[in-house]
């Protein structure tokens, strides 16, 4: 399966089509990974589909050490689970379908990872 921006957007139109699209996507890809990394901050994430067909977003947030003898808090790990339909509803409510975003871009946004092009 070679998904395109239009494939997942077309699947959004119906619950059953979107569910099948997501199941097929993760059957082929197993996981979708990404990260946001600047010199002082990092946030890798992994998105998977569990055996109950729930989307699981695992996120690790941490600070990079800024110099010698600097105390840096340990990374925090968060895990969010949602149904495929809840994910579809979230996408529709945020109107991602109207933007020029790939499915990976949407997962990145849902994970709460800032756009790498934005200044923070």
PDB file of C-alpha atoms in Angstrom, residues 8-106:
ATOM      1  CA  UNK A   8      -6.337   9.048   3.981  1.00  0.00           C
ATOM      2  CA  UNK A   9      -8.368  12.198   3.373  1.00  0.00           C
ATOM      3  CA  UNK A  10     -10.783  10.244   1.158  1.00  0.00           C
ATOM      4  CA  UNK A  11     -11.017   7.533   3.826  1.00  0.00           C
ATOM      5  CA  UNK A  12     -12.019  10.189   6.402  1.00  0.00           C
ATOM      6  CA  UNK A  13     -15.415  10.521   4.744  1.00  0.00           C
ATOM      7  CA  UNK A  14     -16.724   7.257   6.216  1.00  0.00           C
ATOM      8  CA  UNK A  15     -16.068   5.546   9.545  1.00  0.00           C
ATOM      9  CA  UNK A  16     -15.678   2.059   8.079  1.00  0.00           C
ATOM     10  CA  UNK A  17     -13.359   3.219   5.270  1.00  0.00           C
ATOM     11  CA  UNK A  18     -11.146   5.118   7.711  1.00  0.00           C
ATOM     12  CA  UNK A  19     -11.018   2.182  10.114  1.00  0.00           C
ATOM     13  CA  UNK A  20      -9.919  -0.140   7.303  1.00  0.00           C
ATOM     14  CA  UNK A  21      -7.378   2.418   6.063  1.00  0.00           C
ATOM     15  CA  UNK A  22      -5.768   2.702   9.530  1.00  0.00           C
ATOM     16  CA  UNK A  23      -5.732  -1.082  10.033  1.00  0.00           C
ATOM     17  CA  UNK A  24      -4.115  -1.554   6.614  1.00  0.00           C
ATOM     18  CA  UNK A  25      -1.647   1.268   7.268  1.00  0.00           C
ATOM     19  CA  UNK A  26      -0.385  -0.303  10.491  1.00  0.00           C
ATOM     20  CA  UNK A  27      -0.416  -3.807   9.029  1.00  0.00           C
ATOM     21  CA  UNK A  28       2.121  -2.561   6.501  1.00  0.00           C
ATOM     22  CA  UNK A  29       4.064  -0.070   8.627  1.00  0.00           C
ATOM     23  CA  UNK A  30       3.852  -1.596  12.155  1.00  0.00           C
ATOM     24  CA  UNK A  31       4.629   1.811  13.702  1.00  0.00           C
ATOM     25  CA  UNK A  32       4.990   5.438  12.798  1.00  0.00           C
ATOM     26  CA  UNK A  33       7.838   7.255  14.532  1.00  0.00           C
ATOM     27  CA  UNK A  34       8.918  10.836  14.661  1.00  0.00           C
ATOM     28  CA  UNK A  35      10.592  13.355  16.881  1.00  0.00           C
ATOM     29  CA  UNK A  36      11.024  16.991  17.640  1.00  0.00           C
ATOM     30  CA  UNK A  37      14.539  17.920  18.665  1.00  0.00           C
ATOM     31  CA  UNK A  38      16.170  21.259  19.373  1.00  0.00           C
ATOM     32  CA  UNK A  39      19.381  21.820  21.363  1.00  0.00           C
ATOM     33  CA  UNK A  40      17.590  22.096  24.726  1.00  0.00           C
ATOM     34  CA  UNK A  41      14.557  19.849  24.216  1.00  0.00           C
ATOM     35  CA  UNK A  42      13.610  16.516  22.615  1.00  0.00           C
ATOM     36  CA  UNK A  43      10.359  14.656  22.159  1.00  0.00           C
ATOM     37  CA  UNK A  44      10.353  11.367  20.228  1.00  0.00           C
ATOM     38  CA  UNK A  45       7.030   9.595  19.684  1.00  0.00           C
ATOM     39  CA  UNK A  46       5.830   6.235  18.407  1.00  0.00           C
ATOM     40  CA  UNK A  47       2.323   5.538  17.107  1.00  0.00           C
ATOM     41  CA  UNK A  48       1.066   1.947  16.886  1.00  0.00           C
ATOM     42  CA  UNK A  49      -2.166   0.045  16.612  1.00  0.00           C
ATOM     43  CA  UNK A  50      -2.682  -2.386  19.496  1.00  0.00           C
ATOM     44  CA  UNK A  51      -4.368  -5.797  19.311  1.00  0.00           C
ATOM     45  CA  UNK A  52      -7.704  -4.195  20.258  1.00  0.00           C
ATOM     46  CA  UNK A  53      -7.472  -1.792  17.284  1.00  0.00           C
ATOM     47  CA  UNK A  54      -6.743   1.186  19.519  1.00  0.00           C
ATOM     48  CA  UNK A  55      -4.284   3.813  18.365  1.00  0.00           C
ATOM     49  CA  UNK A  56      -1.502   4.133  20.947  1.00  0.00           C
ATOM     50  CA  UNK A  57       0.730   7.217  20.981  1.00  0.00           C
ATOM     51  CA  UNK A  58       3.811   6.858  23.201  1.00  0.00           C
ATOM     52  CA  UNK A  59       5.672  10.091  23.838  1.00  0.00           C
ATOM     53  CA  UNK A  60       8.934  10.769  25.685  1.00  0.00           C
ATOM     54  CA  UNK A  61       9.735  14.344  26.654  1.00  0.00           C
ATOM     55  CA  UNK A  62      13.077  15.479  27.999  1.00  0.00           C
ATOM     56  CA  UNK A  63      15.589  18.264  28.295  1.00  0.00           C
ATOM     57  CA  UNK A  64      19.097  18.084  26.895  1.00  0.00           C
ATOM     58  CA  UNK A  65      21.952  18.871  29.262  1.00  0.00           C
ATOM     59  CA  UNK A  66      23.086  22.472  28.752  1.00  0.00           C
ATOM     60  CA  UNK A  67      26.538  22.329  30.347  1.00  0.00           C
ATOM     61  CA  UNK A  68      28.782  20.805  33.008  1.00  0.00           C
ATOM     62  CA  UNK A  69      27.261  19.969  36.377  1.00  0.00           C
ATOM     63  CA  UNK A  70      23.746  20.923  35.288  1.00  0.00           C
ATOM     64  CA  UNK A  71      20.912  18.958  36.838  1.00  0.00           C
ATOM     65  CA  UNK A  72      18.482  17.834  34.159  1.00  0.00           C
ATOM     66  CA  UNK A  73      15.143  16.226  35.031  1.00  0.00           C
ATOM     67  CA  UNK A  74      14.621  12.664  33.861  1.00  0.00           C
ATOM     68  CA  UNK A  75      12.574  12.280  30.702  1.00  0.00           C
ATOM     69  CA  UNK A  76       8.844  11.835  31.185  1.00  0.00           C
ATOM     70  CA  UNK A  77       6.926   9.197  29.297  1.00  0.00           C
ATOM     71  CA  UNK A  78       3.282   9.451  28.370  1.00  0.00           C
ATOM     72  CA  UNK A  79       0.975   7.068  26.589  1.00  0.00           C
ATOM     73  CA  UNK A  80      -2.334   8.011  25.006  1.00  0.00           C
ATOM     74  CA  UNK A  81      -4.851   5.485  23.661  1.00  0.00           C
ATOM     75  CA  UNK A  82      -7.801   6.282  21.460  1.00  0.00           C
ATOM     76  CA  UNK A  83     -10.181   4.443  19.219  1.00  0.00           C
ATOM     77  CA  UNK A  84      -9.823   4.733  15.468  1.00  0.00           C
ATOM     78  CA  UNK A  85     -13.176   6.549  15.340  1.00  0.00           C
ATOM     79  CA  UNK A  86     -12.086   8.994  18.072  1.00  0.00           C
ATOM     80  CA  UNK A  87      -8.951   9.665  16.028  1.00  0.00           C
ATOM     81  CA  UNK A  88     -11.048  10.224  12.881  1.00  0.00           C
ATOM     82  CA  UNK A  89     -13.338  12.598  14.808  1.00  0.00           C
ATOM     83  CA  UNK A  90     -10.328  14.491  16.153  1.00  0.00           C
ATOM     84  CA  UNK A  91      -8.978  14.899  12.628  1.00  0.00           C
ATOM     85  CA  UNK A  92     -12.338  16.094  11.329  1.00  0.00           C
ATOM     86  CA  UNK A  93     -12.786  18.548  14.206  1.00  0.00           C
ATOM     87  CA  UNK A  94      -9.321  20.011  13.677  1.00  0.00           C
ATOM     88  CA  UNK A  95      -9.976  20.218   9.945  1.00  0.00           C
ATOM     89  CA  UNK A  96      -6.679  18.529   9.016  1.00  0.00           C
ATOM     90  CA  UNK A  97      -8.421  17.167   5.950  1.00  0.00           C
ATOM     91  CA  UNK A  98      -8.594  20.702   4.526  1.00  0.00           C
ATOM     92  CA  UNK A  99      -4.869  21.281   4.963  1.00  0.00           C
ATOM     93  CA  UNK A 100      -1.954  19.982   2.943  1.00  0.00           C
ATOM     94  CA  UNK A 101      -0.858  17.435   5.576  1.00  0.00           C
ATOM     95  CA  UNK A 102       0.242  13.831   5.343  1.00  0.00           C
ATOM     96  CA  UNK A 103      -0.972  11.200   7.784  1.00  0.00           C
ATOM     97  CA  UNK A 104       2.434  11.419   9.509  1.00  0.00           C
ATOM     98  CA  UNK A 105       1.922  15.192   9.934  1.00  0.00           C
ATOM     99  CA  UNK A 106      -1.448  14.552  11.556  1.00  0.00           C
TER     100      UNK A 106
END
